[in-house]
Amino acid sequence: MELFDNHKKLFGTAALFFVGLTVLVAVMPAIRNQNMNQPLPGAEPLSPDAIKGKALFVANGCVACHTQQVRNIDMDKTWGSRPSLAADYADIHRTDLWRNTATLMGTERTGPDLTDIGNRQPSKDWNLVHLYNPRIVVKESIMPAYPWLFAVKKEPSKSDVVVNVPSEYLDGQEGKVVATRDAMYLIAYLQSLKQTKLPDGTAAPAFLYKKEEKKTAGAAAGAEPDGQAIFTANCQSCHQANGEGLPGAFPPLKGSSVVLGDNLEMYVDIIMNGYDAKAEFGVMPPVGTNMQFTEHEVAALINYERTSWGNNGKKVTPEEVKKIVDFVKLKAAE
Amino acid sequence: MKSNKSLKLLPLFLTGMLMNAFPTLAQDDAPSHFSFSYAGALTWVLFSILFVVFLAALVLKQKVKNIRNSRKRKTEEEQQRQLQQHLRNLNSKQIGEIINYKKRRSSNVLLPLLLIAVSSLVPVGKLLAQETGKPAGSLLGETGILITIVLLLIPILFAIIFLITKVVHALDQTKKRHKLEEAEKLAAYLRSLPEEEIDTQLKKRKAALDYSLTNRELSGNQAPEDEKGLLQINDQAGLPIVALKKKALPRPNVDPALSRLILWYLGCATFWLLFGTTIGEYVGIKFVAPDADHVSWLSFGRLRPVHTNAVFWGWASLGMLGLGYYVVPRVSNTKLANIKYGWYALWLINAAVILGSICLMAGINNGGGEYREYIWPVMLLFAAGIVMTLVIFLQTIARRTTKEIYISNWYIVAAIIFAIVITLVAYIPYWQNGLGETIVQGYYMHQGVGMWFMLFTLGIVYYFLPQQLNKPIYSYSLGILAFWTQILFYTLIGTHHFVFSSIPWWLQTVAIVGSAGMAIPVIAGTTNFIMTFKGAWYKIKDSYTLPFFLVGVIFYFTGSMQGTAEAFRSTNLIWHFTDFTVAHSHLTMYGIICFFLWAGIYAVIPRLTGKEAPQITIGAHFWLALVGLMFYTVPLMYGSTLKGLLWMEGKPFIDGVIKMAPYWLWRAIGGSLMWLSHLFFAYNMYKMMVAKPVVDVRETAIQKLNGPTASTHSIV
């Protein structure tokens, strides 16, 4: 065949075929998505600090393990309140002359997704300790430690941000661990990662592949959610698996007056809306609100905390909790 | 007779089984969005296993029956008749020996009996029986998982067949023992024969049997002479430690300048393989020991792209190009157009990988897209290198002295053209804002794998596989079909890495459809290679390159089809974001690309240098790489399936990390074996390229005779 024996025609045809398909499935959709999508009205641009933090995030290859996309499937609900939209990425442009756009969607989830990490884990103290060495707060973590973002000072000045690192993680160094500016930039970036609220009246796309039978059947049969699993997923990284917290950073729940006391309203309020009353401990984020806990989940969590680590508190029912949950929601809204 | 009847009943029985299987499964299957035919597919998997096991049982039953029949007590009369029959069928030599024996009246003729461990048959039977047990569950209703199971079952089925042959062999041994027993009886009978019978019957018979022509009716009485040098007698053959394989044939007419260029390409590639996989090994260890070091330049996030890019652009690309520089002029039957450009390309690509690795470790990268981590000035060097290569290759093909363009050159040149297009699309900034970047990323990373590495490597295989088998490729047309369908389908599949993301749903669907379409080129290619092997399978045991090709072909099929299986939405739910992807990319980039490259390298270098690597270290390289790859991938696939299921159940994220720990350890072990195999490979490269050959006494003596002015026989 002439086509097959003439190198110009053969390779010309193959190249045209490939380029044509490339334009159809890559270039044109890319241009279309770039031009068509606009950032959400409520989207906040990154602060100057957060921009520097993002550069560090990119430089250290964090995207190798952390995705930034909530897929529209039920299992991704953990990572955000709605599936990510094209609009969420629309405001991301080329970084600079040397570097391409960094949407940082990622393809591996060796570590947790970070789309909404600013809401899920807003505590600066926790993030700094975790960055210095993740295994201080999460024993099983395999995330790299980033001690080069910190300095060890004998006598930190007043403006220094001191990080409470247990001595066994200091590798024999003497002094206090102080966050460098880079560490603060990175934290600023992480804290800025929050899902933007959709404009009022806009329905978020649905999460697909729901495991509906299980949930409804469970509720109908009176089977309560697993309090321990809720604790592990949402509380353990600060309060620790043994309930003892981390001295100087996160308070213990073992023997805690809040957990075992009679003030159920305060307890539920802290779970739903967070807490910042004690100077020696970090700020607790509104975990329950962020994760949209139901009264069943709150009750299961309370019952788990009240009966673990030697705690021996009174159990609560979802009905009791429901009233308080509704009440504290109203209070938070005020 | 009985067995024939049961064979006739077999199809009836099987259809009955099928008829039963389908309705029951359809009923048992919980109502879901998965259609009925998937459950049917499961039935087929189970059915085919059962079928094989059933066939095996039939064969074994037949064998056992035969033996039992021969063991049956025979009546006196029957035995006598049988002995008489043996007597009639004796040949001349045997009769002569009987007569001699009778003369000597000695009684020490019988062979000692062989002992067979019949007991060993029992556990084998048990093993066979266990193969039928298979776990069942709702997961098995999904196409992707089914395909994976089937792919995994293929080797198991082969193992069953292997077991059966072993059992049949053992049964044959038993049969042999019975024959020996019979022989003993016959001997006893012969011993008891009266003298006169021997004289009358046997002697006469012997005389008749002994009659023959002299065999010299047509020839003279002189000694034979080997005038054409057909005989070669090696009187110094020792016992080899490993099986002796064929030596490569030297090709004295390769241009020494080209030969030097190719060797440099392959040498640099070997360096980058060692470098890249040392990094990879270290990165794998960090999953088990995250606090191995606290140096920013060696942290996981920075080293991971150093590993992937070094093995991509350093090892695999240079290795392919080196082999390409051999193949392109050879199949064009002409000289390489411009060797200088080849050297420039080599320097440019090496510079790109060196600079790129340093940049990445220093924290300078392009923004996080996989395999697109090198910033554009670095990638520009690489692109310039392949542009130069394209120019020379096109010039060489333009000067070809053959009418047709051999299929290898289709693949190789197309791969280079496409790689240039891909790099341009990936690095030109005009369509990279927001989701544009993600769409381009999906396109780029998969085209890089499929259009650059796979296409180029296929071109190499289309040359070296027929050459090593010494027979033409099975079908040129299948090669052409695979070529065009690969372009059609592969180009579409990029965005299947972003299924369920905010990329347009239709684009995801196109990618999934394209992934399914990839079955066509993959099956066409695999068929072509396997059919080329057909009739020449025996050559594998004589060759140290063909095993590499065979492994490459197997992974070409299983690895590529696994990619299709992973692309479906249902399997994405479980496997996306887990280490399954990592296992898949190693099955393909390592199982296909690396094994094919090694095959080509072991085939070509001895032809250029006249030196070969020791077979024992080539064997060590092969087996460590293969076993290591299995240890690496299988635990990762298994573990990440469990992890994906945990995620789907909504379990805490850290539970998945804990669950993966043992599988990450296995990965590190497998990775270590792979890394060790590369040390052997590097040693082999040294032996093939640098090491001084042992002095050949005869060759040197002749050279001495000819005096110092005579040219040496060196090829390079």
PDB file of C-alpha atoms in Angstrom, chain B residues 6 50 58 227 296 313 346 381 439 527 539 583 653:
ATOM      1  CA  SER B   6     -18.033 -41.465  30.073  1.00  0.00           C
ATOM      2  CA  LEU B  50     -14.000 -26.920  37.760  1.00  0.00           C
ATOM      3  CA  LEU B  58     -10.914 -37.971  34.227  1.00  0.00           C
ATOM      4  CA  GLU B 227      35.245 -32.334   3.830  1.00  0.00           C
ATOM      5  CA  SER B 296      15.094  17.809  53.536  1.00  0.00           C
ATOM      6  CA  TRP B 313      13.755   9.595  31.364  1.00  0.00           C
ATOM      7  CA  LEU B 346      22.636  11.439  24.594  1.00  0.00           C
ATOM      8  CA  LEU B 381      16.775  19.564  27.148  1.00  0.00           C
ATOM      9  CA  ILE B 439      -7.170  17.414  32.126  1.00  0.00           C
ATOM     10  CA  THR B 527      -1.430 -12.903  19.895  1.00  0.00           C
ATOM     11  CA  LYS B 539      14.204 -22.374  21.810  1.00  0.00           C
ATOM     12  CA  ALA B 583       1.496  -2.008  41.898  1.00  0.00           C
ATOM     13  CA  PHE B 653      -8.431   6.731  57.770  1.00  0.00           C
TER      14      PHE B 653
END
